[in-house]
Amino acid sequence: MSVKESTQKSALLASQARITPAEYIQNYIKRVSSGDLGSIPIILGLLLIAVIFQWQNENFLTARNFVNLIVQMAGITTIAYGVVFVLLLGEIDLSIGYVSAVAAVTMTLLLREPSGWPWYAAMGLALLAVAGIGLFQGLIVTRFQVPSFVVTLAGLLAWNGVVLIMIGGAGTVIIQDKVIIGIANYFLPAVWGWIIAVAAVGGFAVVQVRHVLNRQRHNLPVTPMVIVIAQIVGLAVLSGIVVYVANQDRGVPFVGVILLVFLAGLSFLATRTPFGRYVYAVGGNKEAARRAGIPVERIRVIVFMISSVMAGFGGIILASRLRSVDTAAGGGNLLLNSIAAAVIGGTSLFGGSGRVSSAVLGALVIASVENGMGLLGLSSGVKFVVTGLVLLIAVLVDALSRQSRSQSGLA
Amino acid sequence: MADHPLLELRGVSKRFGAVQALSKVDFETRAGEVMALVGDNGAGKSTLIKGIAGIYPFDEGEIYFDGNKVTIHGPRDAAALGIEVVYQDLALADNLDVVANMFLGREKKKSFWRLDEASMEKECVATLDSLSVTTLRSVRLPVASLSGGQRQAIAVAKAVMRNSRLVILDEPTAALGVAQTRQVLDLVRRLADKGLGVILISHNLHDIFEVADRITVLRLGQKVAQFVASETTQQEVVHAITAGTLSHVPGMVVEE
Ligand SMILES: Nc1ncnc2c1ncn2[C@@H]1O[C@H](COP(=O)(O)OP(=O)(O)OP(=O)(O)O)[C@@H](O)[C@H]1O
Ligand SMILES: [Mg+2]
């Protein structure tokens, strides 16, 4: 028995211990062909979009338009970061559009005379206010067991009203604070673009290599070093291209750096911390999470707060870009674009699966379509139709890959 | 074997709307023994163990653990006492991998609120090895991609990995093939021999007679019999399950 056990003991470990680069690539291909497509469809989609628009209008792939694109996608991306967390739970937050406007308007009114607050105080209080909104909506959803769809739909209406009341007769309120305007209108000097790219790639490299070394120390199976280095080099090349192209025009937009910081911070939260683990667990199997002693209701409330606060940041970025807020703030298709961004990027509407980075990819698709159609001078009617089609395709790709995964036993 | 029971329930009842799932049940189990809990579908077995595990409170009755009266308000209270449950409906999160499921709710942490993935994975592999669970390709696969037997093994391993004193298994072999059933039963016996208390729910009397020391029979929410396994027969147990004498009419609200 003990002899048999010890040979078996090594069996489980040994089967995993050494993975050669070839095996790693084989495993990857196996995963993809069984339907686990990851980010492949969306990257193909982005290439397709780029080719079509460039073919129709040679201004699409220019440095100037590239920099524009980053600024254009910033607001949606930031809001969509929060949406990812809500969708991971299998919930929805329809209030984010007008919650973003509540933050923007609150901040703008505080900046303006007679209050004349400094930018950090105005921004801080605005974000605190929307955190309170998230807390309130989250508590109602959890305490009274009302579907989040309904609670946040009520929020959509009510916060729209609050925005109108706050702006009052003014119609439009101009932002004059330099720092706030700079959020979406400042571009980094060329050197700083490079410094940040090096820091980002370096940070990524350190994290990845330390991860591998740590697992090696524990005798656990590791991703082959060649693959890790290839990933780092890939990121370096990509960031190099981004910074180089941006520097041909005005430089890397400051708001791009903000997006990056959020991406890193929220990805860390989602994948490396117990909190993130609990969000996935609640979205995957709420009952299992409850039985494991996870404070399910508290997690849900916190996620609604994250959603509101990210919407608040997004609203501030959008206001900065316009250098003003008006009665239309938070309206239009901001809400739907933000949710669509997370879904197009690959976050499931059914909870439990998705990544923070899907917000970036999805927002990039949506902003590219809008931007490209704008260049072609197409009406907003056509824009909506095309964006709708893109969303539909994204959901279909997800559904199809889910089907083929369940057929190959990887549902 | 200790002379006082490891776990003792006195007069516990549980009602779901019109259904009296448990009425005035007394139940006990000792450290180092396998106590089988049997009864027909809907007899109240799962309800009994969910009450012990803190999934929901009993409507009335008392719980003694190690001779001390305790209150169990939630899964964390049960875990703090050293009570671990493997549920019939498994309670695994399909979207999480094996390691994440094994440590769910009790993650190991390191500085900066980070999960200590490496040491969790190591301990997970060690536990699976010690239970001779060798059919997994990787502990980093989502649980959704595992077979029923593999999932059951993960659920059992999850309960065993904690330093538990009482392990409760709700039909752990229902979905398993012959070889894996064998392994789980061996495992159940090993747990008891290590001095843990084990409550085993099963519809398979053959399995039960193989590993159980004593057998408690529930029928329509009431305890109708308790046997010492070596002193009874399958026929006797079957008779209690299907026709055991009820002390009061089922469905009627029990008044003090
Ligand atoms: N959450 C619940 N809500 C309402 N009724 C319930 C609930 N849980 C159990 N019941 C009812 O309580 C009774 C006992 O159910 P329980 O699940 O404990 O039976 P069981 O002995 O585990 O049966 P099985 O062998 O089928 O697993 C059943 O009539 C069941 O319908
Ligand atoms: Mg049951």
XYZ file of C-alpha atoms and ligand atoms in Angstrom:
699
model
C 0.000 0.000 0.000
C 2.612 2.528 1.023
C 4.852 1.601 -1.894
C 1.979 1.910 -4.272
C 1.001 5.207 -2.719
C 4.426 6.724 -3.025
C 4.734 5.807 -6.682
C 1.321 7.326 -7.249
C 2.306 10.334 -5.210
C 5.026 11.229 -7.646
C 2.661 10.486 -10.520
C 0.390 13.474 -10.014
C 3.259 15.853 -9.475
C 5.424 14.390 -12.211
C 2.679 14.615 -14.784
C 2.689 18.359 -14.241
C 6.221 19.153 -13.238
C 8.088 19.663 -16.476
C 6.347 21.404 -19.343
C 8.470 21.986 -22.410
C 7.799 25.009 -24.623
C 6.496 22.664 -27.312
C 4.032 21.089 -24.882
C 2.999 24.517 -23.694
C 2.188 25.575 -27.253
C 0.448 22.255 -27.920
C -1.715 22.756 -24.827
C -2.557 26.243 -25.989
C -3.581 25.035 -29.446
C -5.646 22.259 -27.849
C -7.427 24.823 -25.671
C -8.162 27.095 -28.597
C -9.381 24.313 -30.872
C -11.679 23.047 -28.122
C -13.386 26.445 -28.195
C -11.580 28.403 -25.487
C -10.748 31.264 -27.812
C -9.686 33.840 -25.228
C -8.862 37.184 -26.829
C -8.282 35.814 -30.322
C -11.652 36.811 -31.873
C -11.463 40.350 -30.580
C -7.902 40.871 -31.785
C -8.896 39.549 -35.208
C -11.898 41.870 -35.066
C -9.679 44.863 -34.297
C -7.387 44.004 -37.212
C -10.390 43.708 -39.486
C -11.734 47.068 -38.315
C -8.341 48.689 -38.894
C -8.033 47.242 -42.396
C -11.550 48.208 -43.445
C -11.332 51.799 -42.217
C -7.812 52.332 -43.493
C -8.921 51.053 -46.886
C -11.871 53.455 -46.869
C -10.003 56.454 -45.435
C -6.239 56.759 -45.155
C -6.549 58.982 -42.083
C -7.608 56.080 -39.869
C -4.174 54.651 -39.154
C -2.379 57.916 -38.510
C -0.560 59.004 -35.371
C -3.037 61.810 -34.905
C -6.064 59.544 -35.063
C -4.383 56.938 -32.875
C -3.874 59.490 -30.115
C -7.471 60.671 -30.571
C -8.657 57.109 -30.212
C -6.970 56.662 -26.827
C -8.616 59.844 -25.536
C -11.980 58.849 -27.014
C -12.018 55.412 -25.441
C -10.851 56.540 -21.990
C -14.243 57.360 -20.467
C -15.984 54.184 -21.642
C -13.028 52.027 -20.651
C -12.970 53.409 -17.122
C -16.686 52.855 -16.644
C -16.416 49.397 -18.219
C -13.744 48.407 -15.670
C -16.449 48.628 -13.029
C -18.962 46.858 -15.263
C -16.618 43.856 -15.477
C -16.854 43.337 -11.709
C -20.642 43.603 -11.738
C -20.911 41.156 -14.638
C -18.519 38.754 -12.881
C -21.132 38.507 -10.135
C -23.808 37.823 -12.731
C -25.468 41.156 -11.893
C -26.023 44.305 -13.928
C -25.724 48.006 -13.128
C -27.839 50.235 -15.362
C -27.242 53.366 -13.290
C -23.589 53.869 -14.252
C -24.275 56.372 -17.055
C -25.981 58.908 -14.845
C -23.894 58.023 -11.795
C -20.878 59.075 -13.868
C -22.671 62.346 -14.555
C -23.482 62.846 -10.870
C -19.753 62.648 -10.115
C -18.833 65.007 -12.954
C -21.482 67.579 -12.086
C -20.775 67.441 -8.345
C -17.100 68.021 -8.986
C -17.698 70.808 -11.487
C -20.097 72.680 -9.217
C -17.671 72.428 -6.301
C -14.797 73.738 -8.451
C -16.806 76.726 -9.561
C -17.321 79.881 -7.464
C -18.818 80.467 -4.923
C -17.454 77.210 -3.392
C -14.232 77.306 -5.433
C -12.812 74.089 -3.974
C -9.366 72.851 -4.994
C -9.483 70.100 -7.603
C -8.530 67.241 -5.277
C -11.187 68.121 -2.712
C -13.878 68.538 -5.374
C -12.911 65.274 -7.054
C -12.630 63.468 -3.726
C -16.071 64.503 -2.562
C -17.613 63.682 -5.951
C -16.154 60.167 -5.807
C -17.256 59.777 -2.201
C -20.771 60.769 -3.214
C -20.970 58.145 -5.949
C -19.440 55.547 -3.632
C -22.402 56.325 -1.392
C -24.729 55.756 -4.348
C -23.123 52.356 -4.959
C -23.452 51.477 -1.282
C -27.109 52.487 -1.275
C -27.994 50.529 -4.420
C -25.959 47.529 -3.265
C -27.667 47.465 0.118
C -31.096 47.561 -1.483
C -30.209 44.728 -3.839
C -28.851 42.551 -1.029
C -31.111 43.426 1.907
C -34.400 43.226 0.042
C -33.320 40.625 -2.500
C -34.468 42.835 -5.384
C -32.891 42.089 -8.779
C -30.055 44.529 -9.488
C -31.623 45.115 -12.888
C -34.634 46.804 -11.299
C -32.795 48.686 -8.558
C -30.285 50.197 -10.967
C -33.016 50.910 -13.515
C -34.655 53.035 -10.834
C -31.208 54.539 -10.273
C -30.908 55.343 -13.978
C -34.074 57.440 -13.807
C -33.437 59.018 -10.428
C -29.793 59.997 -10.999
C -30.700 61.459 -14.381
C -33.159 63.654 -12.494
C -30.546 64.572 -9.907
C -28.173 65.669 -12.665
C -30.819 67.900 -14.217
C -31.706 69.418 -10.835
C -28.062 70.064 -9.963
C -27.269 71.778 -13.253
C -30.510 73.700 -13.066
C -31.057 76.534 -15.489
C -27.370 76.909 -16.273
C -27.521 74.366 -19.106
C -23.759 74.106 -19.385
C -21.123 74.592 -16.697
C -17.559 75.263 -17.852
C -14.581 73.686 -16.080
C -11.664 76.057 -15.596
C -9.412 74.085 -13.264
C -6.104 73.330 -15.082
C -5.524 69.979 -13.402
C -8.981 68.620 -14.142
C -8.823 69.780 -17.773
C -5.378 68.216 -17.989
C -6.718 64.730 -17.187
C -7.945 64.217 -20.733
C -6.099 67.044 -22.509
C -2.523 66.733 -21.331
C -0.006 64.808 -23.380
C 3.235 63.476 -21.973
C 6.530 64.832 -23.315
C 8.212 62.235 -25.546
C 10.763 61.275 -22.891
C 8.095 60.609 -20.280
C 6.237 58.404 -22.708
C 9.328 56.235 -22.971
C 9.996 56.267 -19.235
C 6.485 55.038 -18.515
C 6.664 52.370 -21.208
C 9.943 51.082 -19.738
C 8.496 51.152 -16.224
C 5.364 49.279 -17.318
C 7.259 46.594 -19.224
C 9.831 46.332 -16.430
C 7.097 45.976 -13.827
C 5.390 43.281 -15.876
C 8.698 41.451 -16.351
C 9.521 41.518 -12.641
C 6.083 40.205 -11.692
C 6.180 37.403 -14.269
C 9.727 36.273 -13.539
C 9.210 36.369 -9.776
C 6.062 34.312 -10.266
C 7.993 31.626 -12.154
C 10.885 31.615 -9.682
C 8.501 31.356 -6.748
C 6.763 28.352 -8.288
C 10.099 26.751 -9.094
C 11.131 27.158 -5.472
C 7.984 25.286 -4.460
C 8.637 22.596 -7.058
C 5.463 23.428 -8.918
C 4.976 23.211 -12.675
C 5.959 26.448 -14.395
C 5.428 28.159 -17.708
C 8.645 27.623 -19.681
C 11.019 30.595 -19.373
C 11.152 30.953 -23.167
C 7.406 31.590 -23.244
C 7.608 34.084 -20.373
C 10.409 35.972 -22.117
C 8.467 35.913 -25.377
C 5.488 37.466 -23.580
C 7.673 40.179 -22.067
C 9.296 40.942 -25.409
C 5.866 41.000 -27.030
C 4.632 43.561 -24.522
C 7.821 45.594 -24.953
C 7.372 45.714 -28.728
C 3.702 46.644 -28.392
C 4.388 49.438 -25.879
C 7.302 50.617 -28.018
C 5.011 50.938 -31.030
C 2.327 52.733 -29.013
C 4.744 55.278 -27.543
C 6.599 55.766 -30.828
C 3.419 56.392 -32.794
C 1.943 58.655 -30.105
C 5.168 60.663 -30.010
C 4.842 61.339 -33.762
C 1.802 63.382 -32.811
C 1.123 65.109 -29.477
C 2.618 62.365 -27.336
C 1.111 59.714 -25.051
C -2.127 61.060 -23.569
C -1.972 61.327 -19.789
C -5.356 59.644 -19.638
C -3.769 56.608 -21.295
C -1.506 56.281 -18.264
C -4.561 56.483 -16.008
C -6.166 53.633 -17.955
C -3.000 51.597 -17.501
C -2.843 52.211 -13.761
C -6.497 51.206 -13.355
C -5.881 48.125 -15.483
C -2.962 47.023 -13.332
C -4.625 47.821 -10.020
C -7.998 46.264 -10.802
C -6.456 43.183 -12.434
C -4.434 42.724 -9.261
C -7.607 43.045 -7.219
C -9.498 40.568 -9.393
C -6.868 37.862 -9.760
C -4.401 38.112 -6.897
C -6.465 38.911 -3.805
C -9.006 36.946 -1.759
C -11.593 39.610 -2.598
C -11.207 38.965 -6.320
C -11.356 35.229 -5.751
C -14.636 35.701 -3.855
C -16.122 37.780 -6.674
C -15.472 34.950 -9.130
C -16.752 32.381 -6.618
C -20.008 34.250 -6.000
C -20.502 34.653 -9.752
C -19.724 30.986 -10.390
C -21.776 29.411 -7.615
C -23.327 31.681 -5.026
C -24.443 28.781 -2.846
C -20.973 27.222 -2.824
C -19.513 30.579 -1.857
C -22.004 30.930 0.971
C -21.267 27.458 2.293
C -17.565 28.210 2.171
C -18.241 31.023 4.619
C -17.668 33.839 2.129
C -19.597 36.988 3.136
C -21.557 36.933 -0.114
C -23.741 39.959 0.559
C -20.800 42.127 1.591
C -18.921 41.177 -1.578
C -21.941 42.119 -3.686
C -22.312 45.502 -1.975
C -18.611 46.279 -2.435
C -18.840 45.398 -6.125
C -21.717 47.832 -6.610
C -19.542 50.461 -4.931
C -16.648 49.651 -7.258
C -19.016 49.977 -10.193
C -20.237 53.411 -9.059
C -16.776 54.718 -8.240
C -15.351 53.613 -11.592
C -18.347 55.250 -13.267
C -17.484 58.385 -11.272
C -13.894 58.352 -12.516
C -15.185 57.792 -16.052
C -17.582 60.725 -15.751
C -14.765 62.987 -14.580
C -12.609 61.914 -17.528
C -15.467 62.602 -19.953
C -16.105 66.025 -18.383
C -12.407 66.841 -18.584
C -12.402 65.982 -22.265
C -15.372 68.269 -22.946
C -14.033 70.898 -20.469
C -17.598 71.242 -19.230
C -20.708 69.420 -18.074
C -24.191 69.943 -19.412
C -27.703 68.552 -19.047
C -26.894 65.756 -21.506
C -24.076 64.416 -19.283
C -24.229 60.672 -18.731
C -26.930 60.226 -21.365
C -26.870 59.055 -24.959
C -25.434 55.604 -25.363
C -22.762 55.963 -22.674
C -24.375 53.287 -20.483
C -24.900 50.799 -23.269
C -21.465 51.391 -24.758
C -19.836 50.770 -21.384
C -21.667 47.497 -20.817
C -21.125 46.491 -24.443
C -17.388 47.171 -24.044
C -17.076 44.657 -21.198
C -19.124 42.066 -23.078
C -17.399 42.547 -26.437
C -14.111 42.232 -24.584
C -15.162 38.755 -23.468
C -16.747 39.109 -20.035
C -19.730 36.809 -19.721
C -23.147 38.219 -18.903
C -23.864 35.116 -16.865
C -21.281 35.679 -14.173
C -18.073 34.030 -13.119
C -15.995 34.535 -16.235
C -14.160 37.533 -17.610
C -11.147 39.730 -17.107
C -10.542 43.363 -16.296
C -8.608 43.731 -19.547
C -11.762 42.919 -21.525
C -12.895 46.485 -20.759
C -9.919 47.864 -22.687
C -10.293 45.559 -25.674
C -14.046 46.071 -25.919
C -13.818 49.846 -25.526
C -11.096 49.897 -28.192
C -13.443 48.123 -30.611
C -16.341 50.463 -29.872
C -14.220 53.613 -30.044
C -12.574 52.422 -33.273
C -15.919 51.817 -34.929
C -17.228 55.212 -33.844
C -14.027 56.966 -34.764
C -13.732 55.235 -38.140
C -17.351 55.903 -39.056
C -16.861 59.508 -38.010
C -13.927 59.772 -40.413
C -16.086 58.316 -43.171
C -18.703 60.937 -42.366
C -21.421 58.354 -41.727
C -24.507 59.361 -39.768
C -24.905 58.371 -36.139
C -27.751 56.120 -37.266
C -25.294 53.974 -39.187
C -22.879 54.064 -36.232
C -25.492 52.630 -33.885
C -26.431 49.895 -36.303
C -22.814 48.844 -36.759
C -22.007 48.988 -33.038
C -25.095 46.859 -32.422
C -23.930 44.316 -34.973
C -20.484 44.169 -33.377
C -22.049 43.478 -29.985
C -24.244 40.782 -31.471
C -21.261 39.129 -33.143
C -19.307 39.236 -29.876
C -22.126 37.552 -27.965
C -22.545 34.944 -30.710
C -18.828 34.154 -30.690
C -19.058 33.711 -26.921
C -22.127 31.481 -27.191
C -20.582 29.361 -29.957
C -17.305 28.882 -28.130
C -19.269 27.984 -24.999
C -21.124 25.327 -26.980
C -18.028 23.795 -28.472
C -16.391 23.884 -25.047
C -19.256 21.972 -23.477
C -19.078 19.456 -26.313
C -15.410 18.907 -25.601
C -16.141 18.697 -21.880
C -14.705 22.085 -20.948
C -17.916 23.978 -20.275
C -13.323 5.825 21.847
C -14.368 8.740 24.044
C -17.327 8.039 26.292
C -19.138 11.282 25.573
C -20.283 11.790 21.995
C -18.307 14.116 19.719
C -21.549 15.577 18.417
C -24.948 15.283 19.972
C -28.253 16.733 18.777
C -31.215 16.810 21.140
C -34.708 17.273 19.829
C -33.895 19.233 16.689
C -36.708 20.227 14.306
C -36.798 22.061 10.995
C -39.761 23.219 8.994
C -39.881 24.539 5.409
C -43.258 26.184 4.963
C -45.728 23.311 5.010
C -43.046 20.623 5.117
C -41.879 19.403 8.526
C -38.475 18.208 7.314
C -37.249 17.199 10.791
C -39.198 16.741 13.986
C -37.621 16.243 17.421
C -34.632 14.273 16.188
C -31.993 13.033 18.648
C -28.702 12.099 17.056
C -25.175 11.426 18.211
C -21.846 10.338 16.856
C -18.503 9.592 18.505
C -14.935 10.343 17.562
C -13.327 7.443 15.722
C -16.549 5.958 14.432
C -18.389 6.054 11.150
C -22.024 6.835 11.825
C -24.207 6.085 8.833
C -27.345 8.138 8.327
C -29.938 6.422 6.166
C -33.491 7.011 5.091
C -35.622 7.267 1.988
C -35.644 10.293 -0.320
C -36.930 13.289 1.569
C -36.426 11.657 4.973
C -34.519 14.738 6.138
C -30.912 13.545 5.989
C -29.590 16.518 4.048
C -31.624 18.886 6.191
C -30.073 17.411 9.336
C -26.511 17.906 8.166
C -27.167 21.365 6.772
C -28.327 22.356 10.227
C -25.136 20.954 11.734
C -23.082 22.793 9.124
C -24.760 26.121 9.829
C -26.357 26.490 6.382
C -29.594 27.266 8.196
C -30.525 27.116 11.889
C -32.719 24.418 13.382
C -36.084 25.739 14.540
C -35.616 24.107 17.928
C -33.351 21.704 19.753
C -29.831 21.765 21.142
C -26.403 20.978 19.754
C -23.575 19.653 21.927
C -20.048 19.371 20.605
C -17.452 17.638 22.747
C -19.937 17.711 25.600
C -20.374 21.500 25.422
C -23.525 23.194 24.301
C -22.802 25.197 21.151
C -24.687 27.455 18.776
C -23.904 27.302 15.081
C -24.936 30.462 13.267
C -23.123 29.947 10.006
C -20.610 27.871 8.060
C -17.769 29.690 9.805
C -19.011 28.607 13.244
C -19.183 25.014 12.092
C -15.712 25.252 10.590
C -14.366 26.765 13.789
C -15.583 23.673 15.662
C -13.845 21.464 13.097
C -16.981 20.344 11.258
C -16.526 19.837 7.511
C -19.195 18.812 5.045
C -19.103 17.258 1.606
C -22.454 18.140 0.105
C -24.612 15.979 -2.095
C -24.787 18.870 -4.544
C -21.023 19.227 -4.231
C -20.847 22.975 -3.646
C -17.930 23.545 -5.983
C -17.607 26.703 -8.076
C -17.342 25.385 -11.635
C -15.513 28.414 -12.965
C -12.697 28.168 -10.417
C -9.823 25.740 -10.635
C -9.174 22.834 -8.271
C -6.825 24.767 -6.002
C -9.208 27.713 -5.672
C -12.069 25.377 -4.784
C -10.062 23.435 -2.228
C -9.187 26.630 -0.371
C -12.401 28.556 -0.995
C -13.153 30.799 1.955
C -9.876 29.888 3.667
C -7.281 31.157 1.248
C -3.685 31.413 2.325
C -2.412 34.944 2.126
C 0.899 36.705 1.933
C 1.863 40.375 2.190
C -0.172 43.059 0.373
C -3.450 41.112 0.506
C -2.076 38.669 -2.014
C -3.174 35.068 -2.335
C -0.356 32.645 -1.648
C -1.025 30.548 -4.740
C 2.182 28.554 -4.630
C 1.749 27.155 -1.150
C -1.963 26.526 -1.718
C -1.194 24.589 -4.876
C 1.491 22.597 -3.112
C -0.762 21.640 -0.230
C -3.579 20.831 -2.637
C -1.380 18.437 -4.602
C -0.082 16.853 -1.391
C -3.610 16.269 -0.105
C -4.793 14.781 -3.389
C -1.737 12.535 -3.404
C -2.401 11.360 0.130
C -5.902 10.378 -0.952
C -4.523 8.630 -4.033
C -6.390 10.909 -6.389
C -4.137 10.512 -9.383
C -6.364 10.912 -12.396
C -6.184 14.711 -12.557
C -4.189 16.186 -15.390
C -3.683 19.469 -13.600
C -4.898 21.163 -10.442
C -5.194 24.368 -12.440
C -8.102 23.140 -14.558
C -11.519 24.629 -13.868
C -13.634 22.162 -11.920
C -16.228 22.271 -14.716
C -13.903 20.222 -16.892
C -13.605 17.323 -14.425
C -15.541 14.059 -14.362
C -18.154 13.388 -11.686
C -15.795 11.107 -9.798
C -12.986 13.628 -9.934
C -15.289 16.345 -8.666
C -16.393 14.144 -5.788
C -12.783 13.404 -4.946
C -12.037 17.130 -4.888
C -14.992 17.740 -2.598
C -13.858 15.005 -0.203
C -10.262 16.196 -0.306
C -11.468 19.720 0.440
C -13.145 18.557 3.630
C -10.198 16.395 4.656
C -7.508 18.994 4.049
C -8.709 21.180 6.886
C -7.823 19.980 10.336
C -11.316 18.755 10.840
C -12.701 16.723 13.739
C -16.013 15.731 12.217
C -16.392 15.062 8.497
C -19.887 14.737 7.076
C -20.341 13.124 3.680
C -23.710 13.362 1.906
C -23.867 10.530 -0.634
C -20.203 10.757 -1.542
C -20.267 7.701 -3.793
C -23.551 8.264 -5.610
C -21.928 9.284 -8.890
C -18.826 7.141 -8.729
C -17.634 4.091 -10.592
C -16.532 0.915 -8.819
C -12.883 1.825 -8.363
C -13.534 5.337 -7.171
C -16.251 4.173 -4.778
C -13.698 1.774 -3.327
C -11.246 4.652 -2.849
C -13.766 6.902 -1.168
C -14.915 4.131 1.199
C -11.300 3.337 2.075
C -10.827 7.005 2.714
C -13.898 7.174 4.937
C -12.578 4.283 7.020
C -9.127 5.862 7.241
C -10.600 9.119 8.520
C -12.396 7.324 11.358
C -9.327 5.245 12.183
C -7.393 8.505 12.508
C -9.822 9.440 15.296
C -12.139 11.753 13.383
C -15.870 11.511 13.645
C -17.486 10.622 10.320
C -21.148 10.897 9.363
C -21.884 9.073 6.137
C -25.146 9.452 4.259
C -25.787 6.845 1.627
C -28.592 4.940 -0.059
C -26.261 2.039 -0.679
C -26.579 -0.328 2.278
C -23.822 -2.516 0.909
C -21.386 0.393 1.160
C -22.680 1.253 4.591
C -22.240 -2.204 6.023
C -18.709 -2.157 4.706
C -17.554 0.939 6.596
C -20.094 2.029 9.206
C -19.895 1.285 12.925
C -23.420 2.409 13.709
C -26.474 3.280 11.663
C -29.160 5.881 12.369
C -32.392 5.613 10.406
C -34.595 8.617 9.599
C -38.085 8.295 8.232
C -40.306 11.236 7.320
C -38.238 13.590 9.448
C -38.140 11.382 12.530
C -35.512 9.088 13.953
C -37.014 5.607 13.859
C -34.053 3.391 14.739
C -30.380 3.178 15.591
C -28.310 0.036 15.022
C -24.823 -1.226 15.688
C -23.730 -2.365 12.256
C -22.126 -5.609 13.385
C -25.275 -6.632 15.254
C -27.879 -6.079 12.574
C -28.731 -7.079 9.037
C -29.548 -5.264 5.828
C -33.129 -6.581 6.046
C -33.609 -5.075 9.467
C -32.321 -1.683 8.288
C -34.450 -1.747 5.136
C -37.483 -2.497 7.266
C -36.764 0.510 9.494
C -36.284 2.766 6.464
C -39.567 1.797 4.845
C -41.776 0.977 7.810
C -40.093 2.223 10.972
C -42.528 3.206 13.692
C -43.256 6.922 13.774
C -43.809 8.466 17.168
C -46.141 11.107 15.832
C -48.118 11.769 12.688
C -45.926 13.267 9.982
C -46.879 16.724 8.768
C -48.515 17.626 12.068
C -46.943 20.535 13.886
C -45.291 19.209 17.017
C -46.298 21.110 20.112
C -44.441 20.998 23.389
N -34.709 24.530 1.220
C -35.851 23.812 1.293
N -37.028 24.424 1.093
C -38.186 23.719 1.162
N -38.249 22.404 1.432
C -37.105 21.742 1.635
C -35.842 22.422 1.568
N -34.866 21.513 1.816
C -35.499 20.335 2.021
N -36.838 20.473 1.916
C -37.821 19.417 2.102
O -37.510 18.777 3.318
C -37.679 17.368 3.183
C -36.389 16.663 3.547
O -35.424 16.915 2.523
P -33.923 16.430 2.556
O -33.215 17.080 1.430
O -33.369 16.625 3.913
O -34.100 14.870 2.268
P -32.959 13.758 2.110
O -33.200 12.772 3.201
O -31.622 14.378 2.035
O -33.376 13.107 0.738
P -32.446 12.549 -0.461
O -32.148 11.142 -0.117
O -33.354 12.611 -1.640
O -31.241 13.416 -0.577
C -38.131 17.121 1.769
O -39.547 16.980 1.786
C -37.738 18.365 1.036
O -38.620 18.620 -0.009
Mg -30.188 14.550 0.543
